[in-house]
mmCIF file of C-alpha atoms in Angstrom:
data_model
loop_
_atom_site.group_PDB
_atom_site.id
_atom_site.type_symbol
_atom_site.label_atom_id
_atom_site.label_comp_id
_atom_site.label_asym_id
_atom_site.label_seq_id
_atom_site.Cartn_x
_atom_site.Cartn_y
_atom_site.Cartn_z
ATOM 1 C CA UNK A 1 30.347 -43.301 6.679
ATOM 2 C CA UNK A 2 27.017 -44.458 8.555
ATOM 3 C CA UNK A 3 23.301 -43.110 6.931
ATOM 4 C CA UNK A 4 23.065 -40.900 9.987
ATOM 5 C CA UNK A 5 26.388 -39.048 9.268
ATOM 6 C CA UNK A 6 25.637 -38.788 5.198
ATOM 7 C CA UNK A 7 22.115 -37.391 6.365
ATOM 8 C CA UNK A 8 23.678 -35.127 8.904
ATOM 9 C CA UNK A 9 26.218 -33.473 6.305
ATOM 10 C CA UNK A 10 23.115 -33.127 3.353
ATOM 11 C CA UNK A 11 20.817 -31.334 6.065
ATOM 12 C CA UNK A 12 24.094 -28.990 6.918
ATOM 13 C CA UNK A 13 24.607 -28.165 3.813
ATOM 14 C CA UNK A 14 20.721 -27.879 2.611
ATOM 15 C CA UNK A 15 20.792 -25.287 5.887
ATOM 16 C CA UNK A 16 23.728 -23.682 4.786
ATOM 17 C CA UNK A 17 22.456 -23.239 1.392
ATOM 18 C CA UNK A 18 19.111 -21.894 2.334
ATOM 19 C CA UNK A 19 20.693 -19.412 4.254
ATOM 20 C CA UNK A 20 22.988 -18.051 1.537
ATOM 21 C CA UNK A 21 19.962 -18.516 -0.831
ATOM 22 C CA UNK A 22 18.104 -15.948 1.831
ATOM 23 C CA UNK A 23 20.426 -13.699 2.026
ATOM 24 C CA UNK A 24 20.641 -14.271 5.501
ATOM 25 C CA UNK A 25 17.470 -12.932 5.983
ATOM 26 C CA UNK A 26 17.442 -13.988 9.894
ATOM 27 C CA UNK A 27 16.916 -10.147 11.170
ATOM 28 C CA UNK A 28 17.356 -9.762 15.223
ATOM 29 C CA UNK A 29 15.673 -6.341 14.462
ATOM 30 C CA UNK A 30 11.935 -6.183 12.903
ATOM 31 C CA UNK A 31 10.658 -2.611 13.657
ATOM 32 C CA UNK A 32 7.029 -1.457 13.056
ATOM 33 C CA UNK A 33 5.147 1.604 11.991
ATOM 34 C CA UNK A 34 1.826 2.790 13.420
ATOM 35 C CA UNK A 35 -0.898 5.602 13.723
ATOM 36 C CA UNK A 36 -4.357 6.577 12.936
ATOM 37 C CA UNK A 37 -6.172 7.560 9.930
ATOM 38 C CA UNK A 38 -8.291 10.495 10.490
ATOM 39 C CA UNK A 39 -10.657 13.067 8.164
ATOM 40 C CA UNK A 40 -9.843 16.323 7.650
ATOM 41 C CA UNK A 41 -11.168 17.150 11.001
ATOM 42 C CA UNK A 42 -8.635 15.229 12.703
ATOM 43 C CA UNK A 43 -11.657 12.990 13.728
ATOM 44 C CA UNK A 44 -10.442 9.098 13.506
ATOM 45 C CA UNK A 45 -12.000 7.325 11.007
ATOM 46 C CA UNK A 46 -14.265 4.802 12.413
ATOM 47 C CA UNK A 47 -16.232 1.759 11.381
ATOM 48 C CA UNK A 48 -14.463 0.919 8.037
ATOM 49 C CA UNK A 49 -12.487 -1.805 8.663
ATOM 50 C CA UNK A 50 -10.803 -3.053 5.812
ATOM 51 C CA UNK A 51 -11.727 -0.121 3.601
ATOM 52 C CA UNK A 52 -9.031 1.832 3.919
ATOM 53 C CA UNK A 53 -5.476 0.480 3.966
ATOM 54 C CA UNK A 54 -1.962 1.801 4.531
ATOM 55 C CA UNK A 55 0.408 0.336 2.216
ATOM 56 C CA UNK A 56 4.269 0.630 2.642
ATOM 57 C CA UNK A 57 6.651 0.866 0.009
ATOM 58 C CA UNK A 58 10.630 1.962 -0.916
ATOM 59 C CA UNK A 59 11.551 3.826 -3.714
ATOM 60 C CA UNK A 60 10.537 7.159 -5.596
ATOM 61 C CA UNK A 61 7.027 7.967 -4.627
ATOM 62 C CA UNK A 62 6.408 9.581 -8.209
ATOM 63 C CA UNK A 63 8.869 7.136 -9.886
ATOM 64 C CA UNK A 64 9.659 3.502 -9.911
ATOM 65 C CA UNK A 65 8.929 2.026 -6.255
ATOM 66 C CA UNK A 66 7.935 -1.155 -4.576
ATOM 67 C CA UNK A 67 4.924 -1.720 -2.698
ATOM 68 C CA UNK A 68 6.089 -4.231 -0.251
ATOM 69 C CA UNK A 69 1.908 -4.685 1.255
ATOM 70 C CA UNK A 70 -0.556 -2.895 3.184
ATOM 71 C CA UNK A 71 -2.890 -3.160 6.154
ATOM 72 C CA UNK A 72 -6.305 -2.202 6.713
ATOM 73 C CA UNK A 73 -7.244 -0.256 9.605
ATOM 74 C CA UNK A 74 -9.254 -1.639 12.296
ATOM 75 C CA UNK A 75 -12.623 -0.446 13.593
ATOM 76 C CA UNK A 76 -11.484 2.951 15.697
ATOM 77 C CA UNK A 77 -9.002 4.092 12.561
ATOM 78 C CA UNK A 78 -5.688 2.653 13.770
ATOM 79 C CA UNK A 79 -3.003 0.612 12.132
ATOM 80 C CA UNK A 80 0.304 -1.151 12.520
ATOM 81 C CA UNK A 81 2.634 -2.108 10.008
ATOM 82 C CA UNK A 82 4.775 -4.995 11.797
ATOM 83 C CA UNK A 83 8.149 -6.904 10.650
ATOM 84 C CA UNK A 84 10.245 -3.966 8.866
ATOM 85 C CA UNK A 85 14.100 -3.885 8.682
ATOM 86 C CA UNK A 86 15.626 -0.482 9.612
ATOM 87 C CA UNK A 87 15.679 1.524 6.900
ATOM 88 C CA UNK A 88 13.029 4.373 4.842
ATOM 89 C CA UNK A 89 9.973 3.817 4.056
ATOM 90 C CA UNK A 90 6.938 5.654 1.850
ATOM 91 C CA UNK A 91 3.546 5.408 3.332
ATOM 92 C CA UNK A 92 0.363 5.859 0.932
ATOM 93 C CA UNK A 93 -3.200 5.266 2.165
ATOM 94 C CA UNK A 94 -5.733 2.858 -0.204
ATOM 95 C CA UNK A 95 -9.162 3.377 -0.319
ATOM 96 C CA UNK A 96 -9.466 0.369 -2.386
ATOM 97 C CA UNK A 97 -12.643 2.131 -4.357
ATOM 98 C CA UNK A 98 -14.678 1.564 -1.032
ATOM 99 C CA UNK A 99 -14.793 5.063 0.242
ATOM 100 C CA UNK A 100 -14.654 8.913 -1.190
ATOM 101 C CA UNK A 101 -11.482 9.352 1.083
ATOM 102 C CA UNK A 102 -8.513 10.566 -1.207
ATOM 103 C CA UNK A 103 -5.619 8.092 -1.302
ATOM 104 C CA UNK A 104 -3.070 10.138 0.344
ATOM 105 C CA UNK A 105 0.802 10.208 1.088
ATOM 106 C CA UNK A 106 2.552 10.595 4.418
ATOM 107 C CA UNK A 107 4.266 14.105 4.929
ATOM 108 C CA UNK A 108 5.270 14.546 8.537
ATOM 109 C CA UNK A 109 3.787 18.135 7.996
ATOM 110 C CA UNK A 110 1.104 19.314 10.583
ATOM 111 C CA UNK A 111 -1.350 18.409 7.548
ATOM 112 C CA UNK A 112 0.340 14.867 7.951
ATOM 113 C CA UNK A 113 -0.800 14.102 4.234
ATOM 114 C CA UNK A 114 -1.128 15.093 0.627
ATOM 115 C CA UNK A 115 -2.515 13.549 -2.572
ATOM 116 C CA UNK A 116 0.606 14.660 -4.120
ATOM 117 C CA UNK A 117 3.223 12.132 -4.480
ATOM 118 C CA UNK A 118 5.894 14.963 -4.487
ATOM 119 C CA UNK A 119 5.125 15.896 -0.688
ATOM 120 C CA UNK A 120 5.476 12.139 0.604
ATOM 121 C CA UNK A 121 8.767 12.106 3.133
ATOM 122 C CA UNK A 122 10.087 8.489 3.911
ATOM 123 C CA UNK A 123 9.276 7.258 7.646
ATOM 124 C CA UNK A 124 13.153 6.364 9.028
ATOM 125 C CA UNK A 125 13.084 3.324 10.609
ATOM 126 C CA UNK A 126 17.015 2.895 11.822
ATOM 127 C CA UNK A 127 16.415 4.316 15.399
ATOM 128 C CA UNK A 128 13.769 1.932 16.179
ATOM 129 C CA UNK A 129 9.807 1.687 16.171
ATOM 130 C CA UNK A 130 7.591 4.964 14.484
ATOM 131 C CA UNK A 131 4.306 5.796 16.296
ATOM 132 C CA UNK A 132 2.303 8.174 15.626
ATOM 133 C CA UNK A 133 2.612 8.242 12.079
ATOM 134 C CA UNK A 134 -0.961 10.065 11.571
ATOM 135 C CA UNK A 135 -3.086 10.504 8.194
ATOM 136 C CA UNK A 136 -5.489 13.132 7.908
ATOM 137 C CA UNK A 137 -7.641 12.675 4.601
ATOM 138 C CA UNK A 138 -9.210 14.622 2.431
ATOM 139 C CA UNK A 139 -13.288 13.850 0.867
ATOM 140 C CA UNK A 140 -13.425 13.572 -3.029
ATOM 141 C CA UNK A 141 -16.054 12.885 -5.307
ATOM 142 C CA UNK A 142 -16.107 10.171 -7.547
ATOM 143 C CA UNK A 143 -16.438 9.846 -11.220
ATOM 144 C CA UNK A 144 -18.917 6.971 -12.563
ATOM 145 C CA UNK A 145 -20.187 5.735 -15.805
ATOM 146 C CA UNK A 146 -20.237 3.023 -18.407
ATOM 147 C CA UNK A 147 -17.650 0.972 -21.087
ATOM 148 C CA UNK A 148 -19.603 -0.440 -24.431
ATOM 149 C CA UNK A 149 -18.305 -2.128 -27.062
ATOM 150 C CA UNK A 150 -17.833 0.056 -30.687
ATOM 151 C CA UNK A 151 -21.593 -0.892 -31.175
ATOM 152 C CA UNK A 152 -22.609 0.940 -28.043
ATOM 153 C CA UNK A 153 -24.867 -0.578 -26.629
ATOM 154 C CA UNK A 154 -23.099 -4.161 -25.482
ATOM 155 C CA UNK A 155 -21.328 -3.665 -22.188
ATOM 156 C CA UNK A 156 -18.004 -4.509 -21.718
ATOM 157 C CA UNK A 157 -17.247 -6.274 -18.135
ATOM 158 C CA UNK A 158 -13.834 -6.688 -16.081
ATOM 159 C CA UNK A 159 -12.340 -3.589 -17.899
ATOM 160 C CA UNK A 160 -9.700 -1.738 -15.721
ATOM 161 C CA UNK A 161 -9.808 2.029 -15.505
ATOM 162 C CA UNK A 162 -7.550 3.826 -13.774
ATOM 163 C CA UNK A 163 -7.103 7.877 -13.199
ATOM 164 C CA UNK A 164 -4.332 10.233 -12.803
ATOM 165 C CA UNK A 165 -3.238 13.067 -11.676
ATOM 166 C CA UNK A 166 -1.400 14.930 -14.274
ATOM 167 C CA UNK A 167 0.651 12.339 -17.287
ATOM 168 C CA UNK A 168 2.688 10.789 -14.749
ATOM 169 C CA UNK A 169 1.804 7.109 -14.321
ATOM 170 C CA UNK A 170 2.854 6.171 -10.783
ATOM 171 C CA UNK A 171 0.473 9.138 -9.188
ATOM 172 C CA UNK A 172 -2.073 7.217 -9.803
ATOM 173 C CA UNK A 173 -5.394 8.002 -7.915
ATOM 174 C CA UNK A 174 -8.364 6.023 -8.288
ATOM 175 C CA UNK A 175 -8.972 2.190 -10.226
ATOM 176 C CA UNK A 176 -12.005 0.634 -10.894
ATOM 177 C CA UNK A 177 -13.603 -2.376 -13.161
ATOM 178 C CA UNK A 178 -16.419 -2.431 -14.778
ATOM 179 C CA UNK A 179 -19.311 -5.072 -13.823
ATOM 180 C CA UNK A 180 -21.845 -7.237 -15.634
ATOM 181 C CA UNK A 181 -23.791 -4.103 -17.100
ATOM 182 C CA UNK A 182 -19.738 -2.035 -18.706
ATOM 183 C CA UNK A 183 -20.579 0.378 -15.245
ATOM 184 C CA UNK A 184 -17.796 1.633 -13.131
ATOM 185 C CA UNK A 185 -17.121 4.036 -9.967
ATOM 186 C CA UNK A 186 -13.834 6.151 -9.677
ATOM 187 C CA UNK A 187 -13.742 6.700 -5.298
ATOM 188 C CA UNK A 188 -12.137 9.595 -4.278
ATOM 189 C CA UNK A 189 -10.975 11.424 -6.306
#
């Protein structure tokens, strides 16, 4: 057998193997979800690009579930969530501890969100394309303060808070870390 035809077969069968490796991930169908964040005026929220993100995940909203990412809006409040298969999606909006705007779930209602994870409805994706696939989002207050060691008085730095609503883990609603001086920020809550 000449080099070319040995090299031929491996890169076949590296191909082949890839592919079954994949999944056959090769999709002749990548839908996409879009819309606009507003306030609760129905105003667009403006001028906060990469504040405020829409992140996409499958799963039980107030259970286990997998973020697959999230895009930030752009500069007039809109967004589009590119390269999905067909299938149901949960949408949750991020303020990423930038802004007082609650982090809020996708309901389809005429109030088209909620800060309660038992309200979010999945966006179907199997006909095709979802536009209009609006937020409107609530202002919340924030809670701030500062982490010291037992003594008291040394700051601690880089220490995670998060806060809840009710005991339920996965509803969470605000994070924050603590900088050089133990102080922190909960956004919107």
């Amino acid at each position: 057998m000449s080099i070319r035809k040995v090299l031929a077969k491996r890169l076949s069968i590296l191909v082949l193997t890839s592919l079954i490796l994949l999944g056959f991930g090769i999709s002749a169908h990548a839908f996409s979800i879009s819309g606009t964040v507003r306030d609760s005026s129905g105003v667009a929220i403006t001028g906060m690009v990469g504040e405020i993100q829409v992140a996409v995940s499958q799963g039980d909203p107030c259970g286990l579930r997998q973020v697959l990412f999230s895009v930030a809006i752009d500069d007039s409040g809109n967004y589009t969530i590119p390269g999905l298969e067909a299938g149901y999606y949960y949408l949750q909006t991020w303020n990423l501890n930038l802004s007082d705007y609650i982090n809020e779930w996708w309901t389809g209602d005429t109030d088209p969100s909620s800060y309660y994870c038992d309200d979010a409805v999945p966006v179907d994706l199997s006909g095709g394309d979802q536009t209009g696939i609006d937020f409107k989002l609530t202002t919340g207050g924030s809670i701030s303060g500062h982490v010291y060691e037992s003594d008291g008085t040394t700051p601690i730095q880089g220490m995670w808070l998060n806060a809840f609503t009710g005991q339920c883990y996965q509803n969470e609603v605000a994070w924050a870390d603590t900088d050089e001086d133990g102080a922190f920020t909960l956004r919107g809550i």
